[in-house]
Amino acid sequence: MKFRGKMVDITCIKQFSNIVSTVARLSKICVLRITKEHVYFIIHESGAVESSPGLWAELDQGHFFNEFHVEGVSQEDNQIFLELEPDKLSKTLNSFKTAQPAPRSLKVKLTRKHSPCLTLEVELPSLSVHARTVVHDVPVTLIPRRQWHVYQEPEMPQFDSSVYLPPLRQIKHVVDRMKTLSQHITFSANRRGTLIISVSTDVVDVSTHFKNLSVPVWGDDNDTGGTHSATVDIKKLGLLLQGSQINPTKVICNIVANRMVHMFLLHDDVTLQYFLPAATNT
Amino acid sequence: MKCTIPGSNIKVFGRAIHSLARIGEELYVEPYPTGVYFRAVNSSRSAFASFHFGSRFFAHYNDGSGGQQSAAGEEAVKCKVSMKACLNVFKSLVTLVRSVERSKLFLDGEEAKLGIQFICKYGIVKSYNLPFIECETLHAAYDKTSCTNYIKSQAQVLSKAVINFQSNQEEVTLCVSSNKIVIRTFVDDVPDPGKAIHTELTLEAGEFDSYNIPDDCEVTFCLKELRAILAFAEPINLSVASYFTEPGNPIIFAVDNHPMFESTFVLATMAPKSNTQASRNKATDKHTSKPGNGQRSSASPSCSQAASWMKTPMPSTSGLKQANSSTVRRSEQITNISNRFDESRARLSSPHNSSTRGNHNPQLGNGSARHLSTQPVTHTNNVNASQLEISLPNLDVVNKVTEEEDVIPGTPPSKRAKFFFRRCFESTFDPTTVPGHDRILASDSDDDS
Amino acid sequence: MSQLSHHDDNNEDYPLVIKTENANTVLQLLRAINFSEMATVIGSPEGLRVVVEEGKCIQASAFLQSQMFQEYHSQDDVVTFKINLNVLVECLNIFGGSSLPGVAPSLKMCYGGYGSPLSLVLEEASVLTDCNIRTQEADDTLEFNFCNTSVVNKIVMRSECLRDIFSEFDYNCCGVPVLEILTSPDPPYFRLSTISNMSTSDTDIPKDSDMIETFSCTKTMRQRYKLALLRPSIKPLTIAQKVLLRTDERGILCLQFMVKMEDNHICFVEFFCCPEEEEEIE
């Protein structure tokens, strides 16, 4: 098995780094799936709603990497599945965010040092003729083929309501304040562009109303006209929103009544799907 | 001592305090006629930091020794104070720069306090009194000039390099060769070495202002302490020079801004693994324990020695709890004041203790404190040498540890004992590993009592 | 979940109805006294007084005069209730501070009388947030009986000076640090001393300092206070322009902060602190 990729565009490197930070915030362990066309970050939560993963991030390899070469397990199964701690990966990428001159390039390779590793080779500008190089070895675990089925692409859930969210920044402020008031947050929406985010406890009820939002067109006739809600864990939602550095072009929020909130963050070259199961005890 | 720091120099001074605070919990203040030293050492005695501010740094400076008029033996008051208390005074550099016009520092031997005064804008005056913890000094034995390897670079180069390492990375290995340096994470006996991130950074020789590496070499030291000196040097755009010879010998980082100020950090480096057993097994002169006492090749030979010295059975894990293996190996390298404490008290309270023999470490001095303090140092003609005049502790101030506390069988050693006799828990000190050990500064005196 | 509330038609029925174009002014004042979880609100035709106490030895009050609001309806009787100030502050801050300068959410506050919740409606950029905060029966607040006639010493000074001094104290040092305030017609005139296990410090401000506007001291007063009790005064010192420091015969310290709001309206925050028992110290 081989994998080798090289990024030279600083915007892509930063974007990649932001995605890894988001994944790191949400889970201690994640799966990195590498195919010819895409790179996926998958957080699979056992016991999650309808066996959907917690997070499914799909990156268009061609946008990020200048050079990309993968040799999977076999010709037919040209994929690699790795399990790693995203926090470790994030920490090595974090050094770009600090005030040092931008790296000239970032190479990512699958290597075998004392154990299988994802090796990052960074070329940094320097005072001398040669570039300064930093090499980080992040330990990974290879996932055998018999477990791959666990990490397949999730199906779009049968949702009851769907709406385009307002700018994530706005939602984030509201959710951050509500986080101090309650452990759970309720999303309510209809198919007419109204979204209500609320918390309710013994001490206080707070609800924020967004109107006239755009509605995604799904081509199905599932429009009952009603408002549907699901109540989810507010901390997890807060963690996802913390990475508003992602700045998606659009975010779709789908609600499966009383079961799940599904967020679909769309960028040009990256899509993130986050599945929030309804909290069991509201 | 009495001195005045002009407003323009307060930021640098404050940064020096911040830097020292990253090393030790106590600040040693040692004025001399030409300037004043501020020093610190870490609890495991593996890092020593010293800042010297020359008299030119100050608007006004008087070390308090009375100069030529002083009677023989009189010298400026020296002390140590709480680092935390001092750091609190210089806590907010931004506020200091904004509001302080000048600062006065003075040592009051009679009242045993360090006074710091800020004369601020709008007529406001802030005064701080920090009581002395002890009247003592701190020395480390090292000699830059005897180091074979030397590199010098802008602090920026090094600080931009170390940023690539995790903030919690304990130790790094510096591998030098004729054309480049590789800084690598050192992963010792962490719980799961396979799970740690390994990082390696390469710096070409061309990035350095001076690069003098006659032989390839690898030294491992604590990164946190290097960061402390870089934090001081980088904002003022100074160069940092590194001096080192081989693993097991200290690495010295120096920032030189003569005659205003200069700074030296001496960090212990890890002894090469193959040599450690050899140095432990050597039945060399032990100033704190009986020689030739059945050296067990167990994991804690130091404890067996300590046990014999203290004449009490000691739980075998007690010593190891204090220091991890790398620190144990490294702490041997820096001779310092607690060493002398142990030794003097050892003589006072344990008649069974062996007297040191001929080629014992000269820096350790001997029992008759007062006698030596008047002897000037004449050990080298090299201007850069670090050895200073020996001045021994004021024994009156030292806390006496009563033997009774430790005689009860089976009792773990008392906390104070652990502090003062810390070196008993470490592996054998081999005086020959200390650079300059063959230079005898003061001969052994016979009288022990 | 609360429904959208439109109270406009029944203002007169409510004991207390307040409207303002800028919720941030209320937020800023209440945040400054939020050192304890619960607050007592006293509403009268003159305005609102919000009181926070701790340990029966310190008390802070923020005065929101009726003039600072666009609309202020209050029935003749004084209404008083206890409320969770942490929650109230979070609600007022629901939109997370303005994205643009000069843009602030509007606020409407209603209180329906004994037993009803405090209801808030905040609106910014056509997003509406509705809050209902439970209220409780008010406890009696401390009455310091600080009347002007018994005032011994009085100093008016620029608050940033005192703020800098108070911020620099080491609140975390071991033991129970004490602050001694000396005010005197004789030198050193005005001295703030901290006494702790590790060190002592004195800050001397001469009476003719530029930072002091008025200095009126009739006799030498030396009083000690637990340093920790004065820490809550840092927040109001930060938002205020001037502070009036007074001590009376009993040694009680009264700080009155003059705060100039965004719309140039002046508001006051008052702070009382009881002295430490006299001890024989050298």
PDB file of C-alpha atoms in Angstrom, chain B residues 82 84-85 88-89 91-92 95-96 98-99 121-131, chain C residues 161 164-165 167-170 172-174 198-206 209-211:
ATOM      1  CA  SER B  82      10.474  33.993  46.239  1.00  0.00           C
ATOM      2  CA  LYS B  84       6.564  33.966  42.527  1.00  0.00           C
ATOM      3  CA  ALA B  85       6.550  37.177  44.533  1.00  0.00           C
ATOM      4  CA  ASN B  88       4.093  39.195  40.440  1.00  0.00           C
ATOM      5  CA  VAL B  89       5.834  42.543  40.659  1.00  0.00           C
ATOM      6  CA  LYS B  91       3.715  40.482  35.938  1.00  0.00           C
ATOM      7  CA  SER B  92       2.395  42.855  33.349  1.00  0.00           C
ATOM      8  CA  THR B  95       1.559  48.110  32.140  1.00  0.00           C
ATOM      9  CA  LEU B  96       5.112  48.641  33.325  1.00  0.00           C
ATOM     10  CA  ARG B  98       3.254  52.274  29.873  1.00  0.00           C
ATOM     11  CA  SER B  99       3.429  53.746  33.346  1.00  0.00           C
ATOM     12  CA  LYS B 121       3.540  58.645  35.921  1.00  0.00           C
ATOM     13  CA  TYR B 122       1.252  61.067  37.658  1.00  0.00           C
ATOM     14  CA  GLY B 123       3.356  61.028  40.796  1.00  0.00           C
ATOM     15  CA  ILE B 124       2.371  57.501  41.705  1.00  0.00           C
ATOM     16  CA  VAL B 125       4.976  55.424  43.539  1.00  0.00           C
ATOM     17  CA  LYS B 126       4.709  51.663  43.990  1.00  0.00           C
ATOM     18  CA  SER B 127       6.899  49.893  46.529  1.00  0.00           C
ATOM     19  CA  TYR B 128       7.307  46.182  47.051  1.00  0.00           C
ATOM     20  CA  ASN B 129       9.086  44.383  49.864  1.00  0.00           C
ATOM     21  CA  LEU B 130      10.166  40.825  49.303  1.00  0.00           C
ATOM     22  CA  PRO B 131      11.631  39.161  52.381  1.00  0.00           C
TER      23      PRO B 131
ATOM     24  CA  CYS C 161      -5.730  54.621  37.483  1.00  0.00           C
ATOM     25  CA  ASP C 164      -4.633  49.460  36.904  1.00  0.00           C
ATOM     26  CA  ILE C 165      -3.695  49.326  40.561  1.00  0.00           C
ATOM     27  CA  SER C 167      -5.712  44.656  38.498  1.00  0.00           C
ATOM     28  CA  GLU C 168      -2.079  44.287  39.465  1.00  0.00           C
ATOM     29  CA  PHE C 169      -2.708  42.926  42.938  1.00  0.00           C
ATOM     30  CA  ASP C 170      -1.855  39.296  43.460  1.00  0.00           C
ATOM     31  CA  ASN C 172      -3.919  34.322  44.253  1.00  0.00           C
ATOM     32  CA  CYS C 173      -1.040  34.475  46.644  1.00  0.00           C
ATOM     33  CA  CYS C 174      -1.108  32.205  49.642  1.00  0.00           C
ATOM     34  CA  MET C 198       5.050  36.440  50.750  1.00  0.00           C
ATOM     35  CA  SER C 199       5.471  40.144  50.376  1.00  0.00           C
ATOM     36  CA  THR C 200       4.055  43.575  51.036  1.00  0.00           C
ATOM     37  CA  SER C 201       3.453  46.405  48.644  1.00  0.00           C
ATOM     38  CA  ASP C 202       2.511  50.063  48.849  1.00  0.00           C
ATOM     39  CA  THR C 203       1.070  52.228  46.127  1.00  0.00           C
ATOM     40  CA  ASP C 204       1.236  55.901  46.918  1.00  0.00           C
ATOM     41  CA  ILE C 205      -0.795  58.493  45.037  1.00  0.00           C
ATOM     42  CA  PRO C 206      -0.046  62.094  45.958  1.00  0.00           C
ATOM     43  CA  SER C 209      -1.512  63.813  41.039  1.00  0.00           C
ATOM     44  CA  ASP C 210      -3.104  64.430  37.649  1.00  0.00           C
ATOM     45  CA  MET C 211      -5.164  61.342  38.230  1.00  0.00           C
TER      46      MET C 211
END
